[in-house]
Short mmCIF file of C-alpha atoms in Angstrom, two decimals:
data_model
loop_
_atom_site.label_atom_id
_atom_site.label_comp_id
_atom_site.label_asym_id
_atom_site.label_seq_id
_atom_site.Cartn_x
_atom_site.Cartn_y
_atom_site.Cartn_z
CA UNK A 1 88.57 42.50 -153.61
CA UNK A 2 88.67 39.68 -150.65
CA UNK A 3 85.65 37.61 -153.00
CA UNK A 4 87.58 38.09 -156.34
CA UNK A 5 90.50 36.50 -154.58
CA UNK A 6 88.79 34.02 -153.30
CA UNK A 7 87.13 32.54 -156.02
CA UNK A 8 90.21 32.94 -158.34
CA UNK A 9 92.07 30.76 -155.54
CA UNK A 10 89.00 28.48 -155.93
CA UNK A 11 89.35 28.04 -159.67
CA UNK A 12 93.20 27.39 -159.57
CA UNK A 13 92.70 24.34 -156.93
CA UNK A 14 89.99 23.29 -159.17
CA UNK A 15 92.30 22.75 -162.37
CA UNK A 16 95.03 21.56 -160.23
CA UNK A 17 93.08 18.94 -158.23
CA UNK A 18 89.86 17.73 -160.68
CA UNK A 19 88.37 15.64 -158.07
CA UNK A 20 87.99 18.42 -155.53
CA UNK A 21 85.56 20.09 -158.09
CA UNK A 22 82.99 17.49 -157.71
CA UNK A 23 82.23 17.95 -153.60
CA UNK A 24 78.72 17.89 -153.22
CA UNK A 25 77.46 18.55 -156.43
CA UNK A 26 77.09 14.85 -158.24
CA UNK A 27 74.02 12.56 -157.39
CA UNK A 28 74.28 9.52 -155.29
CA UNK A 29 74.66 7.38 -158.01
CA UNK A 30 77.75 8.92 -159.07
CA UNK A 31 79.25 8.71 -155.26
CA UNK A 32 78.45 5.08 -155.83
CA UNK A 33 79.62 4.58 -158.79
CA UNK A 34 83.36 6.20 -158.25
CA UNK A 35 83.82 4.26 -155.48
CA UNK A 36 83.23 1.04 -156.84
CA UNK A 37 85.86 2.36 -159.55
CA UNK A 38 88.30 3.74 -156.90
CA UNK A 39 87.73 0.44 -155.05
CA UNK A 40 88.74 -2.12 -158.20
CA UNK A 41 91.05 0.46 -158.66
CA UNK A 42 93.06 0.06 -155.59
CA UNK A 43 92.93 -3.52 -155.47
CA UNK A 44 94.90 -3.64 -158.83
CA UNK A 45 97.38 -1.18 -157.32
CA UNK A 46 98.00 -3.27 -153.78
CA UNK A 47 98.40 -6.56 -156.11
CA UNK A 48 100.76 -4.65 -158.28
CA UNK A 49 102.97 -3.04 -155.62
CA UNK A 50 103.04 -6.36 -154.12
CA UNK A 51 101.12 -5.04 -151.01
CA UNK A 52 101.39 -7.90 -147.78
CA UNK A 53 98.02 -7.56 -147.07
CA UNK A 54 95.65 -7.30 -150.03
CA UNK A 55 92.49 -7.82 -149.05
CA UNK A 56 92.42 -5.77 -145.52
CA UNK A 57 94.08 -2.44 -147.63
CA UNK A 58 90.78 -3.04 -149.99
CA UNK A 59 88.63 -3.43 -146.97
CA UNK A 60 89.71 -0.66 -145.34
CA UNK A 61 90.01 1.88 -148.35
CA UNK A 62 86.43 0.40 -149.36
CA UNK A 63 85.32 2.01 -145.25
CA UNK A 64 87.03 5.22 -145.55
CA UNK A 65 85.15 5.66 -149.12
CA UNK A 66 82.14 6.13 -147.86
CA UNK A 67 82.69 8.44 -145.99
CA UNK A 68 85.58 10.41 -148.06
CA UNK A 69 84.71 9.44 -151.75
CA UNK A 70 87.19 12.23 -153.08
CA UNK A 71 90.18 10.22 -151.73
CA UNK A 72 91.52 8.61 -155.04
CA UNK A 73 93.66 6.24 -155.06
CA UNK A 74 97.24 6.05 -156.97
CA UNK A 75 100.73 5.41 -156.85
CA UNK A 76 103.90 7.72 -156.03
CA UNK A 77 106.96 7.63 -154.82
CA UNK A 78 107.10 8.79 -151.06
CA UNK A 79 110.14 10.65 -149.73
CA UNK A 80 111.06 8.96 -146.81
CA UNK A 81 111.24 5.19 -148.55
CA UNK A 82 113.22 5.19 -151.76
CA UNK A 83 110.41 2.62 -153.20
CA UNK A 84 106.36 3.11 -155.04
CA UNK A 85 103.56 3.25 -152.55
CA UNK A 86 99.98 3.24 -152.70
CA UNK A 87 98.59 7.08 -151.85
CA UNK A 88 94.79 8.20 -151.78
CA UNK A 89 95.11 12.14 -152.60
CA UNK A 90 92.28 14.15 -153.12
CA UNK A 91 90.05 16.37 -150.41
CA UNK A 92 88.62 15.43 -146.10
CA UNK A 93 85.30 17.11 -145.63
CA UNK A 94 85.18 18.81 -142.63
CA UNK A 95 82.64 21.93 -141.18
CA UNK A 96 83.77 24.68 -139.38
CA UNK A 97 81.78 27.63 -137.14
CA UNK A 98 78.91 25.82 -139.73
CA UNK A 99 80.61 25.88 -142.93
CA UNK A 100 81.78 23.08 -145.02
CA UNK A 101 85.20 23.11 -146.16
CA UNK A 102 87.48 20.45 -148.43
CA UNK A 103 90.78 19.99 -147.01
CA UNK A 104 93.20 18.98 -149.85
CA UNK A 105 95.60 15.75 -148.18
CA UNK A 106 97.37 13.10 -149.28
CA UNK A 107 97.38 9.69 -147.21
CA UNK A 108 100.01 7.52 -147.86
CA UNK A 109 99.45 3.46 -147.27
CA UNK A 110 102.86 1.29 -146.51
CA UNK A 111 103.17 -1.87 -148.13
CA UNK A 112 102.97 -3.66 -144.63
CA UNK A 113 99.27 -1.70 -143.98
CA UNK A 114 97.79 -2.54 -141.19
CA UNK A 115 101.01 -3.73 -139.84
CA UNK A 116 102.06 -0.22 -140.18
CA UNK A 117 99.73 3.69 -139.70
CA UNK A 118 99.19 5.65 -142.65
CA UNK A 119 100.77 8.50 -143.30
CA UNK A 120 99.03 11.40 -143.97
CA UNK A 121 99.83 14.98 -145.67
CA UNK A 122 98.24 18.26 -145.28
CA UNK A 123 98.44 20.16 -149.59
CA UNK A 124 99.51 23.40 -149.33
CA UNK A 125 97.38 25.33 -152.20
CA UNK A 126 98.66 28.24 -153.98
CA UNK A 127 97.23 31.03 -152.38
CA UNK A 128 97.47 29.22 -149.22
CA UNK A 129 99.43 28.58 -146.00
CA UNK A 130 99.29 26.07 -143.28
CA UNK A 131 98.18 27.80 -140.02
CA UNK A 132 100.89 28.24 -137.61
CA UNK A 133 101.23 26.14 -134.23
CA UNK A 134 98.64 24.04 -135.46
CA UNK A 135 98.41 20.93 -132.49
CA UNK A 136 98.99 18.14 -135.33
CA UNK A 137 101.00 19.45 -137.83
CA UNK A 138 104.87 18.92 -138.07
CA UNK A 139 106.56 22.56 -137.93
CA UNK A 140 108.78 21.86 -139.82
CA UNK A 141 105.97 23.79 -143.24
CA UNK A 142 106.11 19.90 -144.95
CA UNK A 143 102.06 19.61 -143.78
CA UNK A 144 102.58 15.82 -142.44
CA UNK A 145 100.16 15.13 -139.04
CA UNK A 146 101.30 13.71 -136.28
CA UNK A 147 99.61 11.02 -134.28
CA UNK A 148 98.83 10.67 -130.88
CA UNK A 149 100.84 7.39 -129.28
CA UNK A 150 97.39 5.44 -128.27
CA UNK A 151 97.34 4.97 -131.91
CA UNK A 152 97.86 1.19 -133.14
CA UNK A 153 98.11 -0.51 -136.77
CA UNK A 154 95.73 -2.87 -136.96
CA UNK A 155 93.20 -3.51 -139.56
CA UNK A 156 90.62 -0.50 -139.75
CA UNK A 157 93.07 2.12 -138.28
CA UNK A 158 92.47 3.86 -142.23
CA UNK A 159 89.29 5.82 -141.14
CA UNK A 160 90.41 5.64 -137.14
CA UNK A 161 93.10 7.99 -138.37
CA UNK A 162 91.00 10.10 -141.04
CA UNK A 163 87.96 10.94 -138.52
CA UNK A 164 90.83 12.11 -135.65
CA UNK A 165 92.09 14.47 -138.54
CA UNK A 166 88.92 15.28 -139.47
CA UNK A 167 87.79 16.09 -135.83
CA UNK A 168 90.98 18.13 -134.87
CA UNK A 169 90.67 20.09 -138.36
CA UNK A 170 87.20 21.19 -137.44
CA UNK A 171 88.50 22.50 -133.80
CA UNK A 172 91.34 24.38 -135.93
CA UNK A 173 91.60 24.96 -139.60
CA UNK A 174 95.12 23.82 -141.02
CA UNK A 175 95.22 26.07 -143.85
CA UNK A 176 94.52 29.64 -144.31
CA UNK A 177 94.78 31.97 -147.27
CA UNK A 178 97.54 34.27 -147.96
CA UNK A 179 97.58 37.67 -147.27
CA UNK A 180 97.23 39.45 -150.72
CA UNK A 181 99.13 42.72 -150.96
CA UNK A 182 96.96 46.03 -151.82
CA UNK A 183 97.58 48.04 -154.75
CA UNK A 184 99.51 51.38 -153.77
CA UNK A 185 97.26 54.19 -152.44
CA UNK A 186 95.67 57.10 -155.70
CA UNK A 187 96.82 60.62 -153.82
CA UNK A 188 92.83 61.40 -154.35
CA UNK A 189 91.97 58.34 -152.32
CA UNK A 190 90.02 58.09 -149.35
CA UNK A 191 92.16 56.59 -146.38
CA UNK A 192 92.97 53.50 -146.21
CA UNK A 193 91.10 50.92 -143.52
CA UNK A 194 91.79 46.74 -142.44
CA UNK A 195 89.57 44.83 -144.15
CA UNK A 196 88.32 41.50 -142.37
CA UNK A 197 90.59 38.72 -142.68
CA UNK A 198 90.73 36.60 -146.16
CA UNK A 199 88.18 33.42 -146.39
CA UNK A 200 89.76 30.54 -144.76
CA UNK A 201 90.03 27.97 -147.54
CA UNK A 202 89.36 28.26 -150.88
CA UNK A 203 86.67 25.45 -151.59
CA UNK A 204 84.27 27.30 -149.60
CA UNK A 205 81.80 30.16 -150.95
CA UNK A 206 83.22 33.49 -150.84
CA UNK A 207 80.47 35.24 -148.77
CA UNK A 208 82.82 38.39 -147.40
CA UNK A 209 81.32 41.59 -149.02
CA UNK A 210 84.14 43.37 -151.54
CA UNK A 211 86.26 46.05 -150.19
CA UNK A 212 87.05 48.96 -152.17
CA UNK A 213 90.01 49.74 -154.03
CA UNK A 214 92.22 50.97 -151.77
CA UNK A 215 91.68 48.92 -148.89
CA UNK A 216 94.66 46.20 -147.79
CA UNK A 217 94.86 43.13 -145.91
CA UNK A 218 95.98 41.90 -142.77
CA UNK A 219 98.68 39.29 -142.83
CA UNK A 220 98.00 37.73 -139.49
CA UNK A 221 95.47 34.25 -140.38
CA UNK A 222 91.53 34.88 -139.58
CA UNK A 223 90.68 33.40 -136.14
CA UNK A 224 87.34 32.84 -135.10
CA UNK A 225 86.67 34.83 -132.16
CA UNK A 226 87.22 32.57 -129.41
CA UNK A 227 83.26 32.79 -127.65
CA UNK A 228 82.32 31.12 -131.01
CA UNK A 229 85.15 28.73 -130.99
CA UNK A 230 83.82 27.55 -127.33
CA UNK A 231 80.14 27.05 -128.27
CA UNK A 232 80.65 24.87 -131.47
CA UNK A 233 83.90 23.08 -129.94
CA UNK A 234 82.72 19.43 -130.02
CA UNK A 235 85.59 18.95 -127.04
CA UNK A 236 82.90 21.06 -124.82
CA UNK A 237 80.10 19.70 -125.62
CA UNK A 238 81.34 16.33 -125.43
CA UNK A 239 82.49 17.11 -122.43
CA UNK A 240 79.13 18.93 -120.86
CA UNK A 241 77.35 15.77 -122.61
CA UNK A 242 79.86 13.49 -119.88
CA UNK A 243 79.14 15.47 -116.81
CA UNK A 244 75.52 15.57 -117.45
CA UNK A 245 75.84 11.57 -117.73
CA UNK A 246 77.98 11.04 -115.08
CA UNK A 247 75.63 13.18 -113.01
CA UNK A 248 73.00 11.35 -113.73
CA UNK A 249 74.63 7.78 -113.47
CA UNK A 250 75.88 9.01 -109.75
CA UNK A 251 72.44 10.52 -108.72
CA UNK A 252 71.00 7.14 -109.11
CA UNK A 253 73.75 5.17 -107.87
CA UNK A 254 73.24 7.08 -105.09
CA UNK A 255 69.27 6.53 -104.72
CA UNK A 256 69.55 2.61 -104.72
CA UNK A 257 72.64 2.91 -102.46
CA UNK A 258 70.12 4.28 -99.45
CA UNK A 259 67.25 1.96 -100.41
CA UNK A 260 69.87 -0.59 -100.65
CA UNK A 261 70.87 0.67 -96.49
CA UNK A 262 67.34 1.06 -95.86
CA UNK A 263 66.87 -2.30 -96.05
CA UNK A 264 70.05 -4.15 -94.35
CA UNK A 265 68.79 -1.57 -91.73
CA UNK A 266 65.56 -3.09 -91.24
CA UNK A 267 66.56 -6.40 -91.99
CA UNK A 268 69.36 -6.00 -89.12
CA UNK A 269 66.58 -4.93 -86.67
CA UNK A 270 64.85 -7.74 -87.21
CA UNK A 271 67.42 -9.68 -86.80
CA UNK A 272 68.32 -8.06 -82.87
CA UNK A 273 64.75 -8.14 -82.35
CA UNK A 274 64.89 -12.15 -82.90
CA UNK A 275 68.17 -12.47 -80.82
CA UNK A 276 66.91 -10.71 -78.31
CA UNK A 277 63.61 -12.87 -77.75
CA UNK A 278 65.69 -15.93 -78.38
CA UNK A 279 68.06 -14.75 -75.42
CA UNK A 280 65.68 -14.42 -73.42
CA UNK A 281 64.14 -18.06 -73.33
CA UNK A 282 67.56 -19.36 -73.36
CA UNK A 283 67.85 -17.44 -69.71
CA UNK A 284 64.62 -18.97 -68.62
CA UNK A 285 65.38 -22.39 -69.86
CA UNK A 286 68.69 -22.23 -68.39
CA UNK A 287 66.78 -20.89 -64.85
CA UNK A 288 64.83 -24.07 -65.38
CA UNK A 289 67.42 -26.94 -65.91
CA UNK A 290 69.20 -24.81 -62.76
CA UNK A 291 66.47 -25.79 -60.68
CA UNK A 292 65.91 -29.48 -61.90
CA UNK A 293 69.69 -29.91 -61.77
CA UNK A 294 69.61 -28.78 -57.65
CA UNK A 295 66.12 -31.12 -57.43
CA UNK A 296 67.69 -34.25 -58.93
CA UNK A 297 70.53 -33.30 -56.79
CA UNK A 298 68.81 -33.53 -53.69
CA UNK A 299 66.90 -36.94 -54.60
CA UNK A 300 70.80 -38.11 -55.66
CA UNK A 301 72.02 -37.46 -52.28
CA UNK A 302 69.08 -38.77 -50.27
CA UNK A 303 69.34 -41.98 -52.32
CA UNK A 304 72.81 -41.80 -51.84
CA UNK A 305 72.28 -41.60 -47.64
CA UNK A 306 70.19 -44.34 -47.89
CA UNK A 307 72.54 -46.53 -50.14
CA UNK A 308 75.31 -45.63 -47.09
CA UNK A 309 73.15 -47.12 -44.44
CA UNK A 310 71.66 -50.33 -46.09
CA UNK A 311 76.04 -50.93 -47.16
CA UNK A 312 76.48 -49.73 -42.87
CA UNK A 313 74.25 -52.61 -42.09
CA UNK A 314 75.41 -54.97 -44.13
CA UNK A 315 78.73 -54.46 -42.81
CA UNK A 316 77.57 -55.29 -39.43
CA UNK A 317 75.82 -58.64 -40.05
CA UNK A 318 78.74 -60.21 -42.54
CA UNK A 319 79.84 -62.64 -40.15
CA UNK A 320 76.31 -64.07 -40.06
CA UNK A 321 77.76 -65.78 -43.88
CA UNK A 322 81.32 -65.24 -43.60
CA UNK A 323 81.81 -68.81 -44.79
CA UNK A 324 79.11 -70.38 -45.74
CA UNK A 325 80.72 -73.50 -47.49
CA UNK A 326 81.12 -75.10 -44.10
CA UNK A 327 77.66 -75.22 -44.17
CA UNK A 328 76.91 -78.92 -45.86
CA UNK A 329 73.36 -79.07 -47.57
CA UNK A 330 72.37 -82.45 -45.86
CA UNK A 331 69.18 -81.40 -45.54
CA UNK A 332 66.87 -78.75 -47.23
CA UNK A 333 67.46 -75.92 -44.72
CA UNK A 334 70.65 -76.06 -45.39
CA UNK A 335 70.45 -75.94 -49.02
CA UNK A 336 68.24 -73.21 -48.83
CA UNK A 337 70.33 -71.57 -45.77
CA UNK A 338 73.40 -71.45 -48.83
CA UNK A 339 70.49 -69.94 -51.52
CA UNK A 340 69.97 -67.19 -49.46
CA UNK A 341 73.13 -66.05 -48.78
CA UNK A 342 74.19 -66.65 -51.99
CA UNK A 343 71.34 -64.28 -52.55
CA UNK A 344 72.27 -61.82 -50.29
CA UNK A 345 75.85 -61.45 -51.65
CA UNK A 346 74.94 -61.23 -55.15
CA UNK A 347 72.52 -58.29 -53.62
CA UNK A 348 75.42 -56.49 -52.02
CA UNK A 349 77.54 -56.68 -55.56
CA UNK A 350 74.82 -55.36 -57.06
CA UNK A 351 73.82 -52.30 -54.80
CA UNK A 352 78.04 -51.33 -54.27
CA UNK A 353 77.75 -51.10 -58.23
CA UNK A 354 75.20 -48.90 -58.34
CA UNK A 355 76.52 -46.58 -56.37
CA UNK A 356 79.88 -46.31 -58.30
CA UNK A 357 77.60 -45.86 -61.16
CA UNK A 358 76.74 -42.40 -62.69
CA UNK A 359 73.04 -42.27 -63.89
CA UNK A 360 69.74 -40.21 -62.90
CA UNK A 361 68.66 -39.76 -59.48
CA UNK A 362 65.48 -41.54 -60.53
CA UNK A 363 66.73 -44.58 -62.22
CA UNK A 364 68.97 -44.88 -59.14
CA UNK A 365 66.14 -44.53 -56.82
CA UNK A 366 64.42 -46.95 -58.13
CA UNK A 367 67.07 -49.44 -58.69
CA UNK A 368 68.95 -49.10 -54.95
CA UNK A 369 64.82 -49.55 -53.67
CA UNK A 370 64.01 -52.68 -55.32
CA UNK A 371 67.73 -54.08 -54.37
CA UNK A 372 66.88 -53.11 -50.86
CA UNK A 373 63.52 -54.84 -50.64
CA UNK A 374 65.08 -57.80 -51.63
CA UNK A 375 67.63 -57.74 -50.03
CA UNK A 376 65.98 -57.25 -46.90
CA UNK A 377 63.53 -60.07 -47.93
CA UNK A 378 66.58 -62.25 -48.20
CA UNK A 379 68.22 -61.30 -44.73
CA UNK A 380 65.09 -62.03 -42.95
CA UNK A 381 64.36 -65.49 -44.44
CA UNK A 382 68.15 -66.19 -43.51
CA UNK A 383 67.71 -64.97 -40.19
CA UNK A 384 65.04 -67.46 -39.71
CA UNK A 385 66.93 -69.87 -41.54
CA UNK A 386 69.81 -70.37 -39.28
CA UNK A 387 67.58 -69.85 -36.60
CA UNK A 388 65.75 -72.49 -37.42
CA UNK A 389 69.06 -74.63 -38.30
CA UNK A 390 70.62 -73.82 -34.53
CA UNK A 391 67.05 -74.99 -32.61
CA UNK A 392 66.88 -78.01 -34.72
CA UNK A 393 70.73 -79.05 -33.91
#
């Protein structure tokens, strides 16, 4: 029957492969204990194959241990290099559709690790075959996995490379039993009927119910159907995990982007609100300075009017001082005769300044006024002056 076959194919990989024996049934302590062994173990090995890299091969074997502690180390000689290499052979864990299965593989270490990936085997079992189109494995029935080209050696790549393996194992199986031929049919028999498909690897419990003597197998490999596949396919739940995240991460993105426009909205309005009220007293000021500009203006040009005349009239009585040197200061009118119209034309320099000058209407008011005053003050006394001079001649 399918459960006699599978557990004699159980107890053959068990006396070919002792370590795969031992999954999950020693204590803690044990797990501890073999790997410390494995561990000195392989250190002796890398120092005796003259390994470049001691210490990171030990660190990294030490990792993966922990995780795989039926991956023992030893020596061989590997196919492709004609020269000894370091190789940890023994069984992956990995669960599929719920069940835990022991893949048997071989993982080869170059003597440049981590310069260089591992290499790593898939044991075909007797009683066994690898599955067929299988993503990772190399068709050509040797069991070696490929590896994807984002890859790189560096130190800790060991368990990078043994988790991928593990995780693409668990989406597919790599090994399925053989199809085991039925005995030939009794003429007495009932008819034959397909029994389900044989257990999918021999270092799991045979839980398939017998089948009576005259059933037979079907050689295609058991697939699971492929609803089942989709609900425990850590791809899709990954995946659903992601757009759920993403989702989330956008929806709030999203939330502070229109609080975020809220605000430079009502900051902006505030902002025309407070230009607008600014504008506006600039337009009032600037009706303002219009007006004092056209007042100041007007007081410039009446100043200016009145400049004209006072410069008019002192144009008209010049040749009452044309030259006053000829007048001799024998006597104190005359000196005081040659005062005032020294007076009178240090008045007229001073007003013709002013009115090349450019200052406020005020200042200029005030300054042409005074000047004027005096000025007038100082024609008058010299009018009486000479006046006085001529009578007394």
């Amino acid at each position: 029957s399918k459960a006699t076959v599978s557990v004699l194919n159980c107890q053959r990989q068990r006396e070919a492969h002792p370590p795969s024996c031992m999954a999950y049934t020693d204590a803690p302590r044990t797990f501890g204990d073999r790997r410390q062994a494995n561990v000195a173990q392989l250190r002796a090995l890398a120092r005796q194959e003259a390994y470049r890299n001691v210490q990171a091969v030990v660190d990294d074997y030490g990792a993966l241990a922990t995780e795989c502690p039926f991956l023992a180390p030893g020596t061989g000689r590997y196919p492709k290099y004609p020269q000894s290499m370091i190789k940890l052979q023994g069984t992956v864990g990995m669960t599929f559709n719920g069940t835990k299965y022991d893949i048997p593989m071989t993982v080869w270490l170059p003597k440049t690790y981590p310069a260089a990936l591992p290499v790593c085997y898939v044991n075909v079992p007797p009683g066994m075959q690898l599955a067929a189109d299988h993503g990772i494995l190399v068709p050509n029935g040797s069991g070696e996995c490929t590896l994807p080209p984002h890859f790189r050696a560096q130190p800790g790549c060991l368990i990078e490379v043994v988790r991928y393996l593990q995780f693409q194992f668990a989406r597919k199986p790599p090994l399925y039993a053989q199809p085991v031929p039925s005995p030939p049919p009794q003429p007495f028999s009932a008819p034959a009927y397909h029994a389900p498909p044989p257990t999918l690897n021999p270092y799991a419990a045979a839980t398939s119910p017998p089948a009576s003597a005259g059933s037979h197998y079907d050689p295609t490999p058991a697939k699971p159907p492929p609803e089942q596949v989709l609900l425990d396919d850590p791809v899709a739940l990954l995946s659903q995990h992601l757009r759920k995240q993403i989702s989330e991460k956008l929806h709030a993105l999203a939330k502070d982007l229109h609080e975020s426009t809220e605000a430079e909205v009502r900051a902006t309005t505030a902002s025309c609100e407070a230009l607008e009220t600014a504008t506006r007293q600039a337009e009032r000021d600037a009706a303002a300075q219009k007006t004092q500009a056209a007042a100041e203006a007007a007081e410039l040009a009446r100043v200016r009017a009145e400049l004209a005349a006072a410069q008019e009239w002192l144009a008209a009585h010049r040749h009452m001082a044309e030259d006053p040197l000829k007048l001799m200061p024998e006597e104190a009118l005359d000196a005081q005769i040659m005062e005032l119209e020294a007076e009178k034309a240090a008045l007229e320099d001073m007003l013709h300044l002013l009115g090349q000058e450019e200052t406020d209407a005020k200042t200029l008011t005030k300054n042409v006024t005074r000047l004027a005053h005096k000025k007038f003050e100082v024609v008058h006394l010299l009018k009486k002056a000479v006046k006085a001079r001529h009578k007394g001649g």
